[in-house]
């Protein structure tokens, strides 16, 4: 006997569905309570499926809602449904997948997928065969409904479908889907492509076996009149470019022609999918060869796509010029993530090496807008293509640019400025001759009457900051800075934001070139404090922190401190301990403290105290949460990480002056807990602070060394690169303070360090810090470390040859020289590497130069003149010259 609803029960359920559509919060609460009650009855879910599939007298939104409530129940407690209820729901779904209403069909499709994703694909073996059978139905609704459900299942369970767990249903499904590419209904054609598309990136075997049929079927749909079909065809070709470029290469010419058309599709969704093609192609080795002949068509299309659409301008309130007095809505403010401190060394030729585990946040300008769109995709594509083709792009671009940059219509002019910014990285060399003319024009655009032109001009100028700084300051730097500072005080929030970000980039490039203008810069930044709304304040902290990083100790002047510190400390006092705005403010203060050094002394006490409190509070909350997770919330450990990093900044800036603060606090006890935290970022910041405190006030650290060293040893695990890096650095700093007393701890760390320095693919920063620490251990305990020389001397020499002369390098090389004295045989096999490392010094201190001299001459005497001649024949000419000039060998 089939289940039948009870009239009274049905009325209750219908009333519930009506109430749940009410906007009143009290009613909504009552609905929630009623739902809880009804869920106690096992057949409540039968009523819900009955309303969805059988109660045709009700309106569609109510029936669909009934299905969505059922879907949530399935999600929450399907495992508790009695088998009879589960079977009834499954049967009803399959019997009604062809409901005449598109809304009801889609709801049933969602319900089927939800049941399937609860592990039911295995226990509902008839589902896929039945859905595939229903595709053959003469009835359009049944075919479309089944395809809709299959598409959702393919999206949710693509990996499971391509596994042995289900006996590889794709072997039947994929050929079946391919037949429907020719179906007369565009909706069905679109479903069929979407289903197959789910299996491209995973390279499902069944698809790979049918790849040529798939590609031919896609080509056959190239001219389809339905935009959804065209979009799915473009999406398929973009993915195939990543996965099976070998099958596309024979047809590449016609695919490119097709994509050129589609990138101009009247439907923006199709154009966006097609535009992704150029982004993906740029990453392929064949890009240059495949695209060279088409640039003349492609470049104008991309440039054209970089204009704001009418809808963008409406969403961006492009006609609102002044909005600085309107408070920000909280959901506009993206969550900020603090990047924990990593200790790095200075390299020859500039600052820390770019490109390795330093994340580039060089995003395009309007990153809050309707997220990814044709404008952004076109700009990104032009940017990557500029990096592939370099100067060869310019003949196609320059003629267009002139017309755009001086166009009377602001929308077109704005897109020209964006183009100029997009190509800055790739085409820099070729652009240099035009920059003396273009930069003044862009600086003029900073005063344009349209806010969106002013904001894009900020971004584009920041992309050329490197060149601006390389010219005499009066030529471009001074006018650019003057105008950018005015834009920081613009009446439009978007312009303020763009100007602040651009200024931060300029600061990084200009560094001490800014010193003459500091007073003027600080006046502007401090004035902005009183003017900015919430979101831009956070960016302003960045600009101030970057300024401090860039000019360093030049900031330590009473008049500058007087300008800068009062507003920062006022903010600091205003924010509560739970406020996430503390993150950027703490980061900013950390940079300021490091730059001001002793100038920060008057402010350090409250800042120090609060950091310690933040660490203590977070640890206490973590403790309570671990003991009673149901009673307490897990803490946000970012508060602790940022506080530890600011304490590092204080220790680094104040040096010995931090002594009294440390003496009066329990920071060492807290540090002991933080170093053992489960979260890697907490450990990473703890070890950075440990190293900085070791340098600043070792007497407070020394009593804890016996407890700390084993923890440092266990963290020499290169799985966590940054944790390992900071622990390694801290060990090196500790050993310089401990001297001979380091001896009992050598065994805890030496083997791991030697293992790390020999590991392939280890990031440069970690290798360098490891080499420094091994050298320092050898400096204080040569007898213990020297026997291992042959196991590390070669990678040790290669990793330190590019480091600038500095204290760390000095102590490490002294260590190596002493160890060679103890175990000269340990370097014989790799002596050429030692010679090369010695030659990397520009100005070693006299006594270190003597050590080098003795070792080189000792080796030469040991082997005899003739052997030395043969040996030194292997030297590259430059090495030979340097050793002869500096050491007379």
PDB file of C-alpha atoms in Angstrom, residues 142-236:
ATOM      1  CA  UNK A 142      11.633  14.545 -18.882  1.00  0.00           C
ATOM      2  CA  UNK A 143      14.787  14.809 -20.984  1.00  0.00           C
ATOM      3  CA  UNK A 144      15.600  18.316 -19.701  1.00  0.00           C
ATOM      4  CA  UNK A 145      14.848  17.436 -16.071  1.00  0.00           C
ATOM      5  CA  UNK A 146      17.049  14.348 -16.177  1.00  0.00           C
ATOM      6  CA  UNK A 147      19.854  16.264 -17.839  1.00  0.00           C
ATOM      7  CA  UNK A 148      19.585  19.015 -15.216  1.00  0.00           C
ATOM      8  CA  UNK A 149      19.932  16.413 -12.457  1.00  0.00           C
ATOM      9  CA  UNK A 150      22.827  14.680 -14.245  1.00  0.00           C
ATOM     10  CA  UNK A 151      24.625  17.986 -14.708  1.00  0.00           C
ATOM     11  CA  UNK A 152      24.398  18.685 -10.953  1.00  0.00           C
ATOM     12  CA  UNK A 153      25.611  15.155 -10.133  1.00  0.00           C
ATOM     13  CA  UNK A 154      28.551  15.559 -12.549  1.00  0.00           C
ATOM     14  CA  UNK A 155      29.439  18.876 -10.873  1.00  0.00           C
ATOM     15  CA  UNK A 156      29.240  17.461  -7.335  1.00  0.00           C
ATOM     16  CA  UNK A 157      30.686  13.969  -7.804  1.00  0.00           C
ATOM     17  CA  UNK A 158      32.992  14.082 -10.841  1.00  0.00           C
ATOM     18  CA  UNK A 159      35.819  12.214  -9.078  1.00  0.00           C
ATOM     19  CA  UNK A 160      33.568   9.467  -7.750  1.00  0.00           C
ATOM     20  CA  UNK A 161      32.032   8.931 -11.203  1.00  0.00           C
ATOM     21  CA  UNK A 162      35.497   8.344 -12.640  1.00  0.00           C
ATOM     22  CA  UNK A 163      36.443   5.685 -10.072  1.00  0.00           C
ATOM     23  CA  UNK A 164      36.150   1.940  -9.697  1.00  0.00           C
ATOM     24  CA  UNK A 165      33.787   2.438  -6.755  1.00  0.00           C
ATOM     25  CA  UNK A 166      30.831   2.681  -9.155  1.00  0.00           C
ATOM     26  CA  UNK A 167      32.143   0.356 -11.844  1.00  0.00           C
ATOM     27  CA  UNK A 168      33.076   3.303 -14.142  1.00  0.00           C
ATOM     28  CA  UNK A 169      29.677   4.574 -15.298  1.00  0.00           C
ATOM     29  CA  UNK A 170      31.389   7.232 -17.443  1.00  0.00           C
ATOM     30  CA  UNK A 171      32.200   4.624 -20.065  1.00  0.00           C
ATOM     31  CA  UNK A 172      28.485   4.679 -20.853  1.00  0.00           C
ATOM     32  CA  UNK A 173      27.648   8.251 -19.836  1.00  0.00           C
ATOM     33  CA  UNK A 174      30.213  10.188 -21.871  1.00  0.00           C
ATOM     34  CA  UNK A 175      29.380   8.640 -25.284  1.00  0.00           C
ATOM     35  CA  UNK A 176      25.707   9.145 -24.362  1.00  0.00           C
ATOM     36  CA  UNK A 177      26.243  12.859 -23.556  1.00  0.00           C
ATOM     37  CA  UNK A 178      28.163  13.351 -26.800  1.00  0.00           C
ATOM     38  CA  UNK A 179      25.134  12.164 -28.817  1.00  0.00           C
ATOM     39  CA  UNK A 180      23.100  15.044 -27.364  1.00  0.00           C
ATOM     40  CA  UNK A 181      25.451  17.740 -28.693  1.00  0.00           C
ATOM     41  CA  UNK A 182      23.269  17.620 -31.831  1.00  0.00           C
ATOM     42  CA  UNK A 183      19.902  17.789 -30.011  1.00  0.00           C
ATOM     43  CA  UNK A 184      17.351  20.249 -31.391  1.00  0.00           C
ATOM     44  CA  UNK A 185      16.862  22.014 -28.051  1.00  0.00           C
ATOM     45  CA  UNK A 186      19.566  24.536 -27.074  1.00  0.00           C
ATOM     46  CA  UNK A 187      18.900  23.903 -23.357  1.00  0.00           C
ATOM     47  CA  UNK A 188      19.677  20.188 -23.835  1.00  0.00           C
ATOM     48  CA  UNK A 189      22.760  20.856 -25.983  1.00  0.00           C
ATOM     49  CA  UNK A 190      23.993  23.184 -23.249  1.00  0.00           C
ATOM     50  CA  UNK A 191      23.414  20.575 -20.493  1.00  0.00           C
ATOM     51  CA  UNK A 192      25.250  17.938 -22.537  1.00  0.00           C
ATOM     52  CA  UNK A 193      28.391  20.070 -22.986  1.00  0.00           C
ATOM     53  CA  UNK A 194      28.284  21.189 -19.340  1.00  0.00           C
ATOM     54  CA  UNK A 195      28.179  17.539 -18.228  1.00  0.00           C
ATOM     55  CA  UNK A 196      31.197  16.544 -20.306  1.00  0.00           C
ATOM     56  CA  UNK A 197      33.080  19.711 -19.277  1.00  0.00           C
ATOM     57  CA  UNK A 198      33.134  18.491 -15.669  1.00  0.00           C
ATOM     58  CA  UNK A 199      35.561  15.734 -16.651  1.00  0.00           C
ATOM     59  CA  UNK A 200      38.172  17.660 -18.672  1.00  0.00           C
ATOM     60  CA  UNK A 201      40.418  18.941 -15.870  1.00  0.00           C
ATOM     61  CA  UNK A 202      40.433  15.550 -14.116  1.00  0.00           C
ATOM     62  CA  UNK A 203      41.371  13.873 -17.443  1.00  0.00           C
ATOM     63  CA  UNK A 204      38.716  11.179 -16.962  1.00  0.00           C
ATOM     64  CA  UNK A 205      39.750   8.106 -18.948  1.00  0.00           C
ATOM     65  CA  UNK A 206      36.346   7.723 -20.619  1.00  0.00           C
ATOM     66  CA  UNK A 207      36.641  11.274 -21.962  1.00  0.00           C
ATOM     67  CA  UNK A 208      40.252  10.790 -23.080  1.00  0.00           C
ATOM     68  CA  UNK A 209      39.110   7.719 -25.052  1.00  0.00           C
ATOM     69  CA  UNK A 210      36.523   9.876 -26.860  1.00  0.00           C
ATOM     70  CA  UNK A 211      38.570  13.066 -27.058  1.00  0.00           C
ATOM     71  CA  UNK A 212      38.526  13.412 -30.856  1.00  0.00           C
ATOM     72  CA  UNK A 213      34.765  12.938 -31.088  1.00  0.00           C
ATOM     73  CA  UNK A 214      34.374  15.517 -28.310  1.00  0.00           C
ATOM     74  CA  UNK A 215      36.526  18.084 -30.106  1.00  0.00           C
ATOM     75  CA  UNK A 216      34.761  17.491 -33.448  1.00  0.00           C
ATOM     76  CA  UNK A 217      31.380  17.841 -31.744  1.00  0.00           C
ATOM     77  CA  UNK A 218      32.498  21.143 -30.190  1.00  0.00           C
ATOM     78  CA  UNK A 219      33.626  22.454 -33.580  1.00  0.00           C
ATOM     79  CA  UNK A 220      30.242  21.494 -35.018  1.00  0.00           C
ATOM     80  CA  UNK A 221      28.604  23.780 -32.422  1.00  0.00           C
ATOM     81  CA  UNK A 222      30.897  26.734 -33.119  1.00  0.00           C
ATOM     82  CA  UNK A 223      28.177  28.731 -34.826  1.00  0.00           C
ATOM     83  CA  UNK A 224      25.386  27.887 -32.353  1.00  0.00           C
ATOM     84  CA  UNK A 225      22.739  30.593 -31.990  1.00  0.00           C
ATOM     85  CA  UNK A 226      22.266  29.983 -28.256  1.00  0.00           C
ATOM     86  CA  UNK A 227      24.555  32.003 -25.985  1.00  0.00           C
ATOM     87  CA  UNK A 228      24.607  29.377 -23.189  1.00  0.00           C
ATOM     88  CA  UNK A 229      25.822  26.772 -25.714  1.00  0.00           C
ATOM     89  CA  UNK A 230      28.500  29.136 -27.044  1.00  0.00           C
ATOM     90  CA  UNK A 231      29.628  29.848 -23.465  1.00  0.00           C
ATOM     91  CA  UNK A 232      30.019  26.131 -22.705  1.00  0.00           C
ATOM     92  CA  UNK A 233      31.897  25.555 -25.989  1.00  0.00           C
ATOM     93  CA  UNK A 234      34.359  28.337 -25.070  1.00  0.00           C
ATOM     94  CA  UNK A 235      34.757  26.953 -21.548  1.00  0.00           C
ATOM     95  CA  UNK A 236      35.510  23.488 -22.964  1.00  0.00           C
TER      96      UNK A 236
END
